[in-house]
Coordinates of C-alpha atoms and ligand atoms in Angstrom, one line a residue:
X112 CA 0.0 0.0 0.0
X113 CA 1.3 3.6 -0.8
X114 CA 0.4 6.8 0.1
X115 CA -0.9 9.6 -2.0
X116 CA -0.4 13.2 -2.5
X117 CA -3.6 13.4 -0.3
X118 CA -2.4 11.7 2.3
X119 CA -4.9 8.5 2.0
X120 CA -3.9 5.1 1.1
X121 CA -4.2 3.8 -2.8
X122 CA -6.0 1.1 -1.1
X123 CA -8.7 -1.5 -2.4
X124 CA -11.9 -0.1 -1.2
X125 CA -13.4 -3.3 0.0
X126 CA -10.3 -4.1 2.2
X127 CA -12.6 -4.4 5.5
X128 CA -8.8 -3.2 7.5
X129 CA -8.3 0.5 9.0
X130 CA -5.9 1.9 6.2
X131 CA -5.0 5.7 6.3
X132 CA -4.9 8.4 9.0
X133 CA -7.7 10.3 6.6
X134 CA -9.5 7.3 7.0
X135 CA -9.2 7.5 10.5
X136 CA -9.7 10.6 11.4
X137 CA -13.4 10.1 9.5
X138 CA -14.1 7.3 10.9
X139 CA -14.0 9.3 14.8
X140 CA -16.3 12.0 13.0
X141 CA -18.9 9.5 11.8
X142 CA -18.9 7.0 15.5
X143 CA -22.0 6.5 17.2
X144 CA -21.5 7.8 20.9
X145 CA -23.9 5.7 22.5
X146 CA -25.5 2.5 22.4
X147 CA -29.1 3.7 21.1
X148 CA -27.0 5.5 17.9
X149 CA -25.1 1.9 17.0
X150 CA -27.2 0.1 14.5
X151 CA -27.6 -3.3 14.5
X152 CA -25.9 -6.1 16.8
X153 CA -29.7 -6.1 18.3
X154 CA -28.7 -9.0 20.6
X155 CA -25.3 -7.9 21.7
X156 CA -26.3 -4.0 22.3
X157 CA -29.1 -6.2 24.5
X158 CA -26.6 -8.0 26.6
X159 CA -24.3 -5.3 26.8
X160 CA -27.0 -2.6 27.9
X161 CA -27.9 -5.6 30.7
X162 CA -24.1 -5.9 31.8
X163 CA -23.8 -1.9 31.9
X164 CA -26.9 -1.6 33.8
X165 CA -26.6 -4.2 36.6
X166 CA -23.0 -2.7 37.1
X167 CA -24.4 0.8 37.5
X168 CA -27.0 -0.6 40.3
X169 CA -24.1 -2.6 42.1
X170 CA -21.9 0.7 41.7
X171 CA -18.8 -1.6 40.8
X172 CA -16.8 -1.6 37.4
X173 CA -18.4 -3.7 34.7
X174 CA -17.2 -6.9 34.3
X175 CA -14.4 -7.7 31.6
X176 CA -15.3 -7.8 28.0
X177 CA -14.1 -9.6 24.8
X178 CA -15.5 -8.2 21.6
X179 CA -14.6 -11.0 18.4
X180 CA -15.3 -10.7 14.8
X181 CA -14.1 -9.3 11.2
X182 CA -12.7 -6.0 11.4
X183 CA -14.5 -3.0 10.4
X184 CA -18.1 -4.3 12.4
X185 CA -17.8 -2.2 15.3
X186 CA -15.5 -2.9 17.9
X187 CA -13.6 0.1 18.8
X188 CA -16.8 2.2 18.0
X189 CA -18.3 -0.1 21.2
X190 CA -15.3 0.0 23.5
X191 CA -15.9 3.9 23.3
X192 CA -19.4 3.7 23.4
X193 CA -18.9 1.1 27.0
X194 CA -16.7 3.9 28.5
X195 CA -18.9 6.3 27.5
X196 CA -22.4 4.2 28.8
X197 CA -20.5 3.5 31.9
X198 CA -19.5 7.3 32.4
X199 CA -15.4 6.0 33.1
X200 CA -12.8 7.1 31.1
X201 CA -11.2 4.9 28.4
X202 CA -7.2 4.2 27.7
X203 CA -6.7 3.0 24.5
X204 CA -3.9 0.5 23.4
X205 CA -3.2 -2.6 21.3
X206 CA -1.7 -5.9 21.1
X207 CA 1.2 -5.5 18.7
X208 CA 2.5 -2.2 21.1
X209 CA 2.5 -5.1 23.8
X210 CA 5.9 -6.6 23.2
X211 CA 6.9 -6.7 26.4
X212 CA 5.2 -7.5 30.5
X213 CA 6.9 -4.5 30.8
X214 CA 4.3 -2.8 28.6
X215 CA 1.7 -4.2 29.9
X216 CA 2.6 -3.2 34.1
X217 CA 3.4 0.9 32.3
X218 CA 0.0 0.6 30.9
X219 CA -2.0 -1.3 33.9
X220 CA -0.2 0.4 36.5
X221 CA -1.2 3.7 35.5
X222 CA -4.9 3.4 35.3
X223 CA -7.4 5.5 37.2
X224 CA -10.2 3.7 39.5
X225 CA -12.2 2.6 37.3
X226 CA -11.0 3.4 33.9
X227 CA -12.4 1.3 30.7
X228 CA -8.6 -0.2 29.0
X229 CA -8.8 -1.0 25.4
X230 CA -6.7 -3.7 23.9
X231 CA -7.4 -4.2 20.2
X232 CA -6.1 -6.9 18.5
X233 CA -5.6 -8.8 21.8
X234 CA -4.3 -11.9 20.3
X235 CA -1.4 -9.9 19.0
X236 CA 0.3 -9.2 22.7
X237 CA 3.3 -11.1 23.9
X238 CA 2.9 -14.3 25.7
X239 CA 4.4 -13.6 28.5
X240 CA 2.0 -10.1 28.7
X241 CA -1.0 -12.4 28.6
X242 CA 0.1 -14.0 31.6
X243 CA 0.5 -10.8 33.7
X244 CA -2.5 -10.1 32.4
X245 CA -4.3 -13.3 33.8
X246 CA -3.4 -12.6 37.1
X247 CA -4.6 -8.2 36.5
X248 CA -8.0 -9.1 35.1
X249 CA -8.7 -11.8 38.3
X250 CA -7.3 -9.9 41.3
X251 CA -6.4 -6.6 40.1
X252 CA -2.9 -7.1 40.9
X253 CA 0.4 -8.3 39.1
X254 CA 3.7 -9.1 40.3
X255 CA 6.7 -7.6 38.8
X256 CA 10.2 -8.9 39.0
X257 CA 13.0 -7.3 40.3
X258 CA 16.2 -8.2 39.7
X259 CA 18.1 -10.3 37.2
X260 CA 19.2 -14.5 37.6
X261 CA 18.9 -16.1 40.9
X262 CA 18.8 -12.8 43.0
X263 CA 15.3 -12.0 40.8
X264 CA 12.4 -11.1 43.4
X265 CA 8.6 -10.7 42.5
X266 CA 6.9 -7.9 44.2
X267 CA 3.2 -7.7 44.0
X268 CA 1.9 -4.3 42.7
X269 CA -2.3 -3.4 43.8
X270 CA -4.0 -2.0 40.6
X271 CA -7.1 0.2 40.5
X272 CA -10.2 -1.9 39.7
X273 CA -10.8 -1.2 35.8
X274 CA -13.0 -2.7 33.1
X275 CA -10.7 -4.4 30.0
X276 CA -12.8 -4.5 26.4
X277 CA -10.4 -6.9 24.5
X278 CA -11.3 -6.9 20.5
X279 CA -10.1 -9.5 18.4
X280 CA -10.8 -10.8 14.8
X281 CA -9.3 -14.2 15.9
X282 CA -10.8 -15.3 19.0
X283 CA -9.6 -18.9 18.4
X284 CA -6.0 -17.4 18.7
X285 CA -6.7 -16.5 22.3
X286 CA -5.2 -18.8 25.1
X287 CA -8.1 -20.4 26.8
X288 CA -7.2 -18.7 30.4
X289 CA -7.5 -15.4 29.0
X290 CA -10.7 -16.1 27.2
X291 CA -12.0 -17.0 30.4
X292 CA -11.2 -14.4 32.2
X293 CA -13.9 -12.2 30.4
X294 CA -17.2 -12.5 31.6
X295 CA -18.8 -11.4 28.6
X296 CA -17.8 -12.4 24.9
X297 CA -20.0 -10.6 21.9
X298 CA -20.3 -12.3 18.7
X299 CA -20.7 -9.4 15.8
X300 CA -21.8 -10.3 12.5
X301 CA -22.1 -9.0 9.5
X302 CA -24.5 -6.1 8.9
X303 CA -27.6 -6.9 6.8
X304 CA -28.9 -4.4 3.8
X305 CA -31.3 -2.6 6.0
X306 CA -29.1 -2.0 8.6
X307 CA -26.2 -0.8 6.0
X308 CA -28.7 1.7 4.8
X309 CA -29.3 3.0 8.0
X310 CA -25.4 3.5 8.5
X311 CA -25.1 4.8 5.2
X312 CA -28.1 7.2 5.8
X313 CA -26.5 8.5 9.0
X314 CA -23.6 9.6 7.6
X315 CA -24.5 11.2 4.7
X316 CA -26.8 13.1 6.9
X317 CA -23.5 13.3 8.8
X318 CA -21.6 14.9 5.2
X319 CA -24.1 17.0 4.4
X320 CA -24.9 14.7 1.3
X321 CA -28.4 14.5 -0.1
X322 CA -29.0 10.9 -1.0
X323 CA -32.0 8.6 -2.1
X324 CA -32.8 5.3 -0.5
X325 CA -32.4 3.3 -4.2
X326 CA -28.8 5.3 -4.3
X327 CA -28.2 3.8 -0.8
X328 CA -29.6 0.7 -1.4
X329 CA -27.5 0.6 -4.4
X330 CA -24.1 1.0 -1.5
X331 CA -25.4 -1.2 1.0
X332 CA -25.2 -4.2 -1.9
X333 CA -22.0 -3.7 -2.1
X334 CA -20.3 -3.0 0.8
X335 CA -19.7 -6.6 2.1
X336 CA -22.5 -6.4 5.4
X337 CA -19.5 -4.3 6.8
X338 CA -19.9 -0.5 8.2
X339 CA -16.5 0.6 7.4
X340 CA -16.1 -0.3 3.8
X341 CA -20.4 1.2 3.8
X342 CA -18.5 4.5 5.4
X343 CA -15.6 4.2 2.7
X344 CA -18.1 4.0 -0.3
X345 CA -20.3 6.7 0.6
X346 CA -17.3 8.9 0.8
X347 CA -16.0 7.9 -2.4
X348 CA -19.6 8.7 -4.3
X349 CA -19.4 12.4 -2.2
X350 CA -15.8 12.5 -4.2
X351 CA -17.7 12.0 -7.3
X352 CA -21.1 13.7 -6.2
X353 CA -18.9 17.1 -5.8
X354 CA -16.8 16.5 -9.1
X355 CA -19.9 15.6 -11.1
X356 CA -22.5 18.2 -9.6
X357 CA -26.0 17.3 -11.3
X358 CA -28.0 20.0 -9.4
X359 CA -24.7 22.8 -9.5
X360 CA -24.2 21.9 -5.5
X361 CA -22.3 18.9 -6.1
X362 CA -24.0 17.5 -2.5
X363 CA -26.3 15.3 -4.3
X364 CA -26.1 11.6 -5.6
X365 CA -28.6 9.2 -7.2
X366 CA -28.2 6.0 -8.4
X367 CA -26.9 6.4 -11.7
X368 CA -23.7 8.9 -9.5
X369 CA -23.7 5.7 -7.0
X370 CA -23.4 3.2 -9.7
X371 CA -20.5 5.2 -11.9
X372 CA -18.7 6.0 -8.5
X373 CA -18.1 2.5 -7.8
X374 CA -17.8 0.9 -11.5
X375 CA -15.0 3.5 -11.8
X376 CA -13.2 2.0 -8.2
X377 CA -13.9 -1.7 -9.8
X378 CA -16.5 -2.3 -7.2
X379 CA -19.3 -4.3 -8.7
X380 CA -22.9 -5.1 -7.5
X381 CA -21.9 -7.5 -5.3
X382 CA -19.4 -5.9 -4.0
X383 CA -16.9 -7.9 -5.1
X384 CA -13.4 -6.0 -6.4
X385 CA -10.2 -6.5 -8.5
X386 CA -8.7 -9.0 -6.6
X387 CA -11.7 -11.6 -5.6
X388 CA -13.2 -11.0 -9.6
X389 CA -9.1 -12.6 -10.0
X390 CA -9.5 -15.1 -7.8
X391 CA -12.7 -15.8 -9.2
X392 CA -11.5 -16.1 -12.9
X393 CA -8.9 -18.6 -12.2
X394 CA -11.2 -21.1 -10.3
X395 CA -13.6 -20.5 -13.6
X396 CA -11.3 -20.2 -16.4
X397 CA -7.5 -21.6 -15.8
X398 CA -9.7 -24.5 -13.4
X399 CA -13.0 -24.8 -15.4
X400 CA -14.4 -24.3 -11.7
X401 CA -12.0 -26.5 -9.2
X402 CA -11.0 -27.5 -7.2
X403 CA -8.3 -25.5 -6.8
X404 CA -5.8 -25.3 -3.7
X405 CA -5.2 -22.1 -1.7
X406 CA -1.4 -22.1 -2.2
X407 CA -2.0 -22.6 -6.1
X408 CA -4.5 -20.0 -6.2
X409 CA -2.4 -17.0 -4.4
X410 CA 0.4 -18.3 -7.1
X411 CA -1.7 -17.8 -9.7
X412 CA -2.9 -14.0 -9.0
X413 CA 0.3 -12.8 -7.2
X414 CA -1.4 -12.3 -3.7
X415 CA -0.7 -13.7 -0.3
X416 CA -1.7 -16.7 0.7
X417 CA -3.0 -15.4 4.2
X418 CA -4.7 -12.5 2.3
X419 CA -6.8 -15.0 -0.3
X420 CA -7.4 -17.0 3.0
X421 CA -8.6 -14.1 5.6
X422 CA -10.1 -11.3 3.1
X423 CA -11.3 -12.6 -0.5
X424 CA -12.0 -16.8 0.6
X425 CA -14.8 -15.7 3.4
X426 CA -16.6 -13.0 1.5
X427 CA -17.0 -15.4 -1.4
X428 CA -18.1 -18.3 0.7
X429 CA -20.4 -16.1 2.5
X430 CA -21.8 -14.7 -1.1
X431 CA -22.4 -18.3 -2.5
X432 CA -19.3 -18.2 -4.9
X433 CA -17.5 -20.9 -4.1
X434 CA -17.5 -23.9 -1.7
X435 CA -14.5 -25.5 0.6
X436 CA -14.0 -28.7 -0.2
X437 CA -11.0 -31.2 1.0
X438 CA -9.7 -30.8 -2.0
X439 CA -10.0 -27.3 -2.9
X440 CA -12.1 -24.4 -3.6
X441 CA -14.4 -24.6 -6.1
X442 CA -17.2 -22.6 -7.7
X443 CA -20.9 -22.5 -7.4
X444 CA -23.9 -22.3 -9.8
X445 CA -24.4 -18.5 -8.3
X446 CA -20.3 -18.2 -9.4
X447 CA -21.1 -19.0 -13.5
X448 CA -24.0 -17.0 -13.7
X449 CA -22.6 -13.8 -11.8
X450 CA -19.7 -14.2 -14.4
X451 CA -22.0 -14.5 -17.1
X452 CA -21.8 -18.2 -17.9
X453 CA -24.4 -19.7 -18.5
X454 CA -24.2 -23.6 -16.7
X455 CA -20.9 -24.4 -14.9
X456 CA -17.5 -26.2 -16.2
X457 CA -17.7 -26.2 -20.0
X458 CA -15.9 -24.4 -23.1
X459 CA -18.0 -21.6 -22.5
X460 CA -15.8 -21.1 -19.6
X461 CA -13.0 -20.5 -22.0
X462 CA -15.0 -17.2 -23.3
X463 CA -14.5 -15.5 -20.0
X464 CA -11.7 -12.7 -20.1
X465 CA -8.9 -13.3 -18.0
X466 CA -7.3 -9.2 -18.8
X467 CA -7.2 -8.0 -15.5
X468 CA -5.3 -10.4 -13.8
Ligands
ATP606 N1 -23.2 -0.4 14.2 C1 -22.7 0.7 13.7 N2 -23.4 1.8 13.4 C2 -22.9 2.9 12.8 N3 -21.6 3.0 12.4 C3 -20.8 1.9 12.6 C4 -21.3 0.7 13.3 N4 -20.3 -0.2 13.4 C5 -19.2 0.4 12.8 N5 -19.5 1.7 12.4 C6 -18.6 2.6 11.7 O1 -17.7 1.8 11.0 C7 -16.4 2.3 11.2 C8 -15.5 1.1 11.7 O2 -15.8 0.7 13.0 P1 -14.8 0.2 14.0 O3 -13.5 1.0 13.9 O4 -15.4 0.3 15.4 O5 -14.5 -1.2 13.6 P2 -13.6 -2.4 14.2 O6 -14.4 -3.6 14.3 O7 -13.0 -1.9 15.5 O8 -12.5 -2.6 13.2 P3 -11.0 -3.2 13.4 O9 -11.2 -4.6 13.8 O10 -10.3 -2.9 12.1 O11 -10.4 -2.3 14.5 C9 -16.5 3.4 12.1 O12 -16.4 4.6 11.4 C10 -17.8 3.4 12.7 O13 -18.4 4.6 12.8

């Protein structure tokens, strides 16, 4: 990834990852602040609401809170929105700046009664962090050593009571102890249409950008059920919206401003982009439909394995496009006919274009 003149990232839009400091700095403009604003995640807003609440009546610090699934669903946006609920102030960290106990005892040791710690990306930290942290999350305490060799002496450091919101995209990387240790895990999923449109809707509101529902409808289809890349579309049809003006104000988009915004980024109606349409084409073409293996695959379009695996495979599972077999991936019914083919493996696979490989 590179950085423009503009200071974003030349980024594929439907990467569901945080990518550019612009991005960022959006994305705090556009956060719901409190539970009733976040749309969607009916039942986990329900059981977080009930774990805020009973805290609130017992007048102690809510229990500890592990937040798992795809990135750009909401996570952060409800650690803030927990500190905020629960009226505590929130410290904000993550994972891969925990290389060290050491970082960990800086971090814990410096924490106000009370206060909400955020670690994102969790199952990042270093092992030996988790273990301080075992001990912090259960007692409130940690013991640090002093000393070096066989003169080393732990001495056992009181912490201020404080709330820990974990987030993780890979809660089967967590050791079991820690995921234990958190009396609440929340499940998100992916958004459905109606509840994209309602995030869309906010924001534009939010941008100052007059939109129609069959324009929004026509972003929530392709945004992958996920709020950030919704967020990253929208903008990218303002972009347009203000470089095509239809009405002279350049704050207004339809459908047809919608449609040639995201045609022109390569995202299609189903949201899919450059590099799953690639991964797509090989299955189809080069494989007249699979199976094909995952190692062969990222070969054969130049990616990373781990990206084909984590980013493109799940989206195209989760869309009906292909199927996991033991033997490889392979492609559906659904898969010919988005690709215009009329009734799977056959030479009229051979007519599909393979130029943007
Ligand atoms: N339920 C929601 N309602 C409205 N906006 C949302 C919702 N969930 C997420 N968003 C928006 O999507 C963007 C990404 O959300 P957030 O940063 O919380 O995702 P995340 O799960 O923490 O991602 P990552 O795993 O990459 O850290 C934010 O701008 C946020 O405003």
């Amino acid at each position: 990834m590179t950085r423009n003149e503009t200071g974003e990232d030349d980024l594929d839009l439907t990467d569901p990852k945080l990518a550019s400091e612009a991005e960022l700095a959006f994305e705090g403009a556009l956060r719901p602040r409190s539970l009733a604003e976040f749309v969607g995640q009916t039942r986990v807003r329900g059981q977080l609401q009930l774990l805020l609440t009973a805290a609130t009546l017992q007048q102690r610090t809510p229990d500890h809170i592990l937040l798992a699934g795809p990135p750009g669903l909401g996570k952060t946006t409800l650690a803030m929105i927990v500190a905020h609920e629960a009226g505590r102030p929130l410290r904000m960290s993550s994972g891969p700046a925990i290389q060290h106990a050491g970082d960990l005892a800086a971090v814990l040791s410096s924490l106000v009664p009370g206060e909400v710690l955020f670690i994102d990306e969790i199952h990042r930290m270093a092992r030996s962090a988790e273990e301080m942290l075992y001990l912090a999350m259960e007692d409130f305490r940690i013991d640090i050593m002093v000393g070096k060799g066989a003169g080393a002496t732990s001495v056992p450091l009181d912490l201020s009571p404080f709330t820990l919101v974990g987030a993780t995209t890979r809660a089967g990387l967590l050791p079991n102890p820690l995921r234990d240790r958190f009396g609440f895990t929340a499940h998100l999923e992916f958004y459905d249409e109606a509840e994209l449109e309602q995030v869309l809707a906010r924001a534009a509101s939010m941008l100052g950008l007059a939109i129609d529902g069959e324009a929004i409808a026509e972003i929530a289809g392709r945004c992958r059920g996920t709020p950030r890349i919704a967020n990253r579309l929208l903008r990218r049809v303002r972009d347009y919206a203000l470089v095509h003006p239809s009405t002279g104000s350049g704050r207004r988009a339809d459908v047809d401003a919608v449609r040639a915004a995201l045609d022109l980024y390569d995202v299609d109606a189903l949201g899919l982009d450059r590099l799953d349409r690639a991964v797509m084409q090989i299955i189809l073409t080069r494989f007249d439909g699979g199976p094909v293996g995952l190692n062969t695959l990222a070969v054969s379009v130049g990616e990373e394995a781990e990206t084909i695996e984590a980013v493109v495979e799940p989206f195209l599972v989760r869309i009906g496009l292909i199927t996991r077999t033991p033997r490889g991936r392979v492609a559906t019914p659904a898969a010919w006919r988005h690709f215009g083919l009329p009734n799977g493996p056959s030479e009229g696979a051979a007519t599909l274009p393979i130029d943007d490989l």
